[in-house]
Coordinates of C-alpha atoms in Angstrom, one line a residue:
M1078 CA -10.6 -56.0 11.6
R1079 CA -10.9 -53.4 8.1
V1080 CA -9.7 -49.7 9.9
L1081 CA -9.2 -46.8 8.3
I1082 CA -6.7 -44.7 9.0
V1083 CA -7.9 -41.2 9.1
D1084 CA -5.4 -37.9 10.1
D1085 CA -4.5 -34.5 7.9
E1086 CA -1.4 -35.2 7.7
P1087 CA 0.4 -37.7 5.9
I1088 CA 3.4 -39.0 7.7
A1089 CA 0.9 -39.8 10.6
R1090 CA -0.9 -41.9 8.3
R1091 CA 2.0 -44.0 7.4
G1092 CA 3.6 -44.1 10.8
L1093 CA 0.1 -45.2 12.0
R1094 CA 0.0 -47.8 8.5
R1095 CA 4.0 -48.8 9.3
L1096 CA 2.5 -49.9 13.4
L1097 CA -0.9 -52.3 11.3
D1098 CA 1.2 -54.0 8.8
R1099 CA 2.8 -55.4 11.3
E1100 CA -0.2 -56.9 12.8
T1101 CA -1.6 -59.8 11.0
D1102 CA -5.3 -59.8 11.4
I1103 CA -5.6 -56.4 10.4
E1104 CA -6.8 -55.2 6.6
I1105 CA -5.8 -51.2 5.7
A1106 CA -9.7 -51.3 4.3
G1107 CA -8.2 -47.0 3.5
E1108 CA -7.6 -43.8 4.6
A1109 CA -8.5 -40.5 4.7
G1110 CA -7.7 -37.5 4.9
S1111 CA -9.3 -34.8 5.7
G1112 CA -13.1 -35.1 8.0
P1113 CA -15.5 -35.0 5.4
A1114 CA -13.4 -37.3 3.6
A1115 CA -13.3 -39.7 6.4
V1116 CA -17.2 -39.5 7.1
D1117 CA -18.0 -40.9 3.6
A1118 CA -15.4 -43.5 3.7
I1119 CA -16.8 -44.6 6.9
R1120 CA -20.4 -44.6 5.2
V1121 CA -18.6 -46.3 2.0
L1122 CA -16.2 -48.8 3.6
D1123 CA -17.5 -49.9 6.8
P1124 CA -14.5 -50.5 8.9
D1125 CA -14.4 -51.8 11.9
L1126 CA -12.2 -49.8 13.1
V1127 CA -10.9 -45.7 12.9
F1128 CA -7.5 -44.4 13.9
L1129 CA -9.2 -40.8 14.2
D1130 CA -7.2 -37.3 14.2
I1131 CA -8.7 -34.8 16.7
Q1132 CA -7.5 -32.3 15.8
M1133 CA -8.2 -31.5 11.9
P1134 CA -8.8 -28.6 10.0
G1135 CA -12.4 -27.3 8.9
M1136 CA -14.2 -30.3 10.5
S1137 CA -12.3 -31.8 13.7
G1138 CA -12.0 -35.8 14.6
L1139 CA -15.3 -35.4 16.9
E1140 CA -16.7 -33.4 14.2
V1141 CA -16.3 -36.6 12.7
V1142 CA -18.3 -38.4 14.8
E1143 CA -21.4 -36.0 15.5
A1144 CA -21.8 -36.8 11.3
V1145 CA -21.6 -40.0 10.9
G1146 CA -23.2 -40.3 14.5
P1147 CA -22.3 -41.9 17.9
E1148 CA -25.1 -45.2 16.1
A1149 CA -23.3 -45.8 13.5
M1150 CA -19.8 -45.6 14.2
P1151 CA -17.3 -48.0 14.4
A1152 CA -14.9 -49.0 17.3
V1153 CA -12.5 -45.6 17.3
V1154 CA -8.7 -45.0 18.4
F1155 CA -8.0 -41.0 18.6
V1156 CA -5.1 -39.8 17.2
T1157 CA -4.0 -36.8 19.3
A1158 CA -1.6 -35.0 20.8
F1159 CA -0.7 -33.9 24.1
D1160 CA -4.2 -31.5 25.1
R1161 CA -4.8 -32.1 29.1
Y1162 CA -8.7 -31.4 28.4
A1163 CA -9.5 -33.6 25.4
L1164 CA -7.3 -36.1 27.4
D1165 CA -9.7 -35.8 31.0
A1166 CA -12.1 -36.3 28.9
F1167 CA -11.7 -39.9 27.2
D1168 CA -10.1 -40.9 30.3
H1169 CA -13.3 -40.1 32.3
N1170 CA -15.8 -41.7 29.4
A1171 CA -13.1 -45.0 28.9
A1172 CA -12.3 -43.9 25.4
D1173 CA -8.7 -45.6 23.4
Y1174 CA -7.0 -42.5 22.5
V1175 CA -3.1 -42.5 21.5
L1176 CA -0.5 -39.4 21.6
K1177 CA 1.4 -38.2 18.4
P1178 CA 3.6 -38.9 18.3
V1179 CA 2.4 -42.6 18.7
D1180 CA 4.5 -44.2 21.0
P1181 CA 4.1 -48.7 20.1
D1182 CA 3.4 -49.8 23.6
R1183 CA 0.9 -47.3 23.6
F1184 CA -0.9 -48.3 20.4
E1185 CA -1.0 -52.0 20.8
R1186 CA -2.7 -51.7 24.6
A1187 CA -5.2 -49.2 22.7
L1188 CA -5.2 -51.5 19.6
G1189 CA -5.5 -54.5 22.4
R1190 CA -8.4 -52.6 23.9
A1191 CA -10.2 -52.2 20.7
R1192 CA -10.1 -55.4 20.0
Q1193 CA -12.0 -57.0 23.3
R1194 CA -14.8 -53.8 22.3
I1195 CA -14.9 -55.3 18.8
A1196 CA -15.4 -58.8 20.3
S1197 CA -17.8 -57.8 22.6
G1198 CA -20.4 -56.8 20.4
D1199 CA -21.7 -54.9 22.2
R1200 CA -22.6 -51.9 19.7
R1201 CA -24.8 -49.8 22.5
D1202 CA -21.6 -49.6 24.9
L1203 CA -19.6 -47.7 21.8
E1204 CA -23.0 -45.6 21.7
K1205 CA -23.0 -44.7 25.3
R1206 CA -19.0 -43.8 25.4
L1207 CA -19.3 -42.0 22.7
L1208 CA -22.5 -39.7 23.5
R1209 CA -20.5 -39.3 26.3
L1210 CA -17.3 -38.0 25.1
L1211 CA -19.2 -35.5 22.6
E1212 CA -20.9 -33.8 25.5
S1213 CA -17.6 -33.3 28.0
A1214 CA -14.5 -32.9 25.6
R1215 CA -16.6 -31.2 22.1
P1216 CA -16.0 -26.5 23.5
R1217 CA -18.1 -24.7 23.7
A1218 CA -19.6 -24.8 19.0
D1219 CA -18.9 -22.4 16.7
R1220 CA -21.0 -24.2 14.7
L1221 CA -23.8 -27.3 13.8
I1222 CA -23.7 -30.3 12.2
V1223 CA -26.6 -31.4 10.7
R1224 CA -26.6 -34.6 9.2
S1225 CA -29.6 -36.8 6.9
A1226 CA -29.7 -39.7 5.0
N1227 CA -27.1 -38.8 2.3
R1228 CA -25.0 -35.6 3.3
V1229 CA -24.0 -33.7 5.9
Q1230 CA -24.5 -29.1 6.3
F1231 CA -23.2 -27.4 8.8
V1232 CA -24.8 -24.2 10.7
E1233 CA -23.1 -21.5 11.8
I1234 CA -23.9 -20.4 15.1
H1235 CA -24.2 -16.5 14.3
D1236 CA -27.0 -18.1 12.1
I1237 CA -29.1 -19.0 14.5
D1238 CA -32.2 -17.5 14.6
W1239 CA -34.5 -19.2 17.1
V1240 CA -35.0 -23.6 17.9
H1241 CA -37.6 -25.2 19.5
A1242 CA -38.5 -28.6 20.2
E1243 CA -40.3 -31.6 17.4
D1244 CA -40.5 -34.8 18.7
N1245 CA -37.0 -36.5 19.5
Y1246 CA -35.4 -33.7 16.7
V1247 CA -35.1 -29.7 17.2
R1248 CA -35.8 -28.0 14.7
I1249 CA -33.2 -25.1 13.6
H1250 CA -34.2 -21.9 12.4
A1251 CA -31.1 -19.9 10.8
A1252 CA -30.4 -17.5 8.0
G1253 CA -34.3 -18.0 6.3
S1254 CA -34.0 -21.8 6.3
T1255 CA -35.3 -24.2 8.5
Y1256 CA -32.9 -27.7 9.7
L1257 CA -33.9 -30.5 11.6
L1258 CA -31.1 -31.4 14.7
R1259 CA -30.8 -34.9 16.4
E1260 CA -30.8 -32.8 20.0
T1261 CA -32.6 -32.4 22.9
V1262 CA -33.0 -28.9 24.2
T1263 CA -31.4 -29.1 26.6
G1264 CA -28.2 -30.5 24.9
L1265 CA -28.1 -28.1 22.6
E1266 CA -29.0 -24.8 25.4
Q1267 CA -25.3 -26.5 26.6
R1268 CA -23.5 -26.0 23.0
L1269 CA -25.0 -22.2 23.0
D1270 CA -23.4 -19.2 24.4
A1271 CA -25.5 -18.5 26.9
A1272 CA -24.6 -14.6 26.3
Q1273 CA -25.9 -15.3 22.9
F1274 CA -29.2 -17.0 23.3
L1275 CA -32.0 -17.4 26.0
R1276 CA -34.2 -20.1 26.4
I1277 CA -37.8 -19.2 27.1
R1278 CA -39.6 -22.1 27.8
R1279 CA -38.5 -25.7 27.9
S1280 CA -38.9 -25.9 24.1
T1281 CA -37.2 -23.3 22.6
I1282 CA -34.4 -20.9 22.6
V1283 CA -34.1 -17.4 21.0
R1284 CA -30.5 -15.5 20.1
I1285 CA -31.2 -13.3 21.7
D1286 CA -30.2 -9.8 19.5
R1287 CA -32.2 -11.2 17.1
I1288 CA -35.4 -9.9 19.8
K1289 CA -37.5 -7.0 18.3
E1290 CA -40.3 -6.5 20.8
V1291 CA -40.9 -7.8 23.8
R1292 CA -45.1 -7.7 24.2
S1293 CA -46.6 -8.7 28.6
L1294 CA -49.4 -11.2 28.6
L1295 CA -51.0 -12.5 31.4
N1296 CA -50.0 -14.3 34.8
G1297 CA -46.2 -13.6 33.6
T1298 CA -45.7 -14.7 30.3
Y1299 CA -44.5 -12.5 26.9
E1300 CA -44.5 -13.0 23.9
L1301 CA -41.6 -12.1 21.8
V1302 CA -41.6 -10.9 18.8
L1303 CA -38.3 -11.6 16.0
K1304 CA -36.7 -9.3 13.8
D1305 CA -38.3 -11.7 10.3
G1306 CA -41.8 -11.2 11.9
T1307 CA -42.0 -14.4 13.8
K1308 CA -43.5 -14.2 17.8
V1309 CA -42.5 -17.3 20.2
V1310 CA -44.4 -17.5 23.9
S1311 CA -42.5 -17.7 26.8
S1312 CA -44.0 -19.9 29.5
R1313 CA -43.1 -17.7 33.6
R1314 CA -40.9 -20.6 34.2
Y1315 CA -38.9 -18.6 32.8
R1316 CA -40.1 -15.1 33.7
E1317 CA -37.4 -14.0 35.9
K1318 CA -34.7 -14.9 32.8
I1319 CA -36.8 -12.7 30.6
E1320 CA -37.4 -10.0 33.2
R1321 CA -33.0 -10.0 33.8
L1322 CA -32.9 -9.2 29.7
L1323 CA -35.6 -7.2 30.2
N1324 CA -33.9 -4.6 32.9

């Protein structure tokens, strides 16, 4: 079983390596000291299992999962300092984790469960658990991670003007550029601050401070003109939200 160790602290990586070196069926495929390096290592090394630190500067462990994609992630054992909010999410979604400093007995239990999950070969189960974990453990975003075939881009929330559904994606309009994010409008709405963003129809969300003008149309709908000249039309279902904003 090929294992990748990811932690921004060298002493933590050494501790995990010592524990893994005791296992006769494990090969350490590599180490990574940051989130972006972890994304690259997972794609290049294709490990069976990743010991993944959650609290890393710049790019957290959960952002690594999002950047790689739950459907492409190997099995994961998360490594974290005590965080009741995160641990509740891990427990609820049956995610394997160990606490820092790593206890050898807890490590063995987590490793044993990871072996069982890998042996089962159920990739779909792993993907579903990781998707649920991303939804429940991640705090409201300061930025979004948009990944394509060969790169990862970060989109700052404060740069977003508006978003709309596009097949199985949402198209993000931000700072003069557009990005495709594999997400639903409802899922993205849950990650955005309701005080800053307004959903005006099932397929569309706008940033409130980007609205320049609101025009009343027929049948309880509105046309919103944004500061960049973009015009978007609301649906009747969201009429009350817009009227509360206007009042």
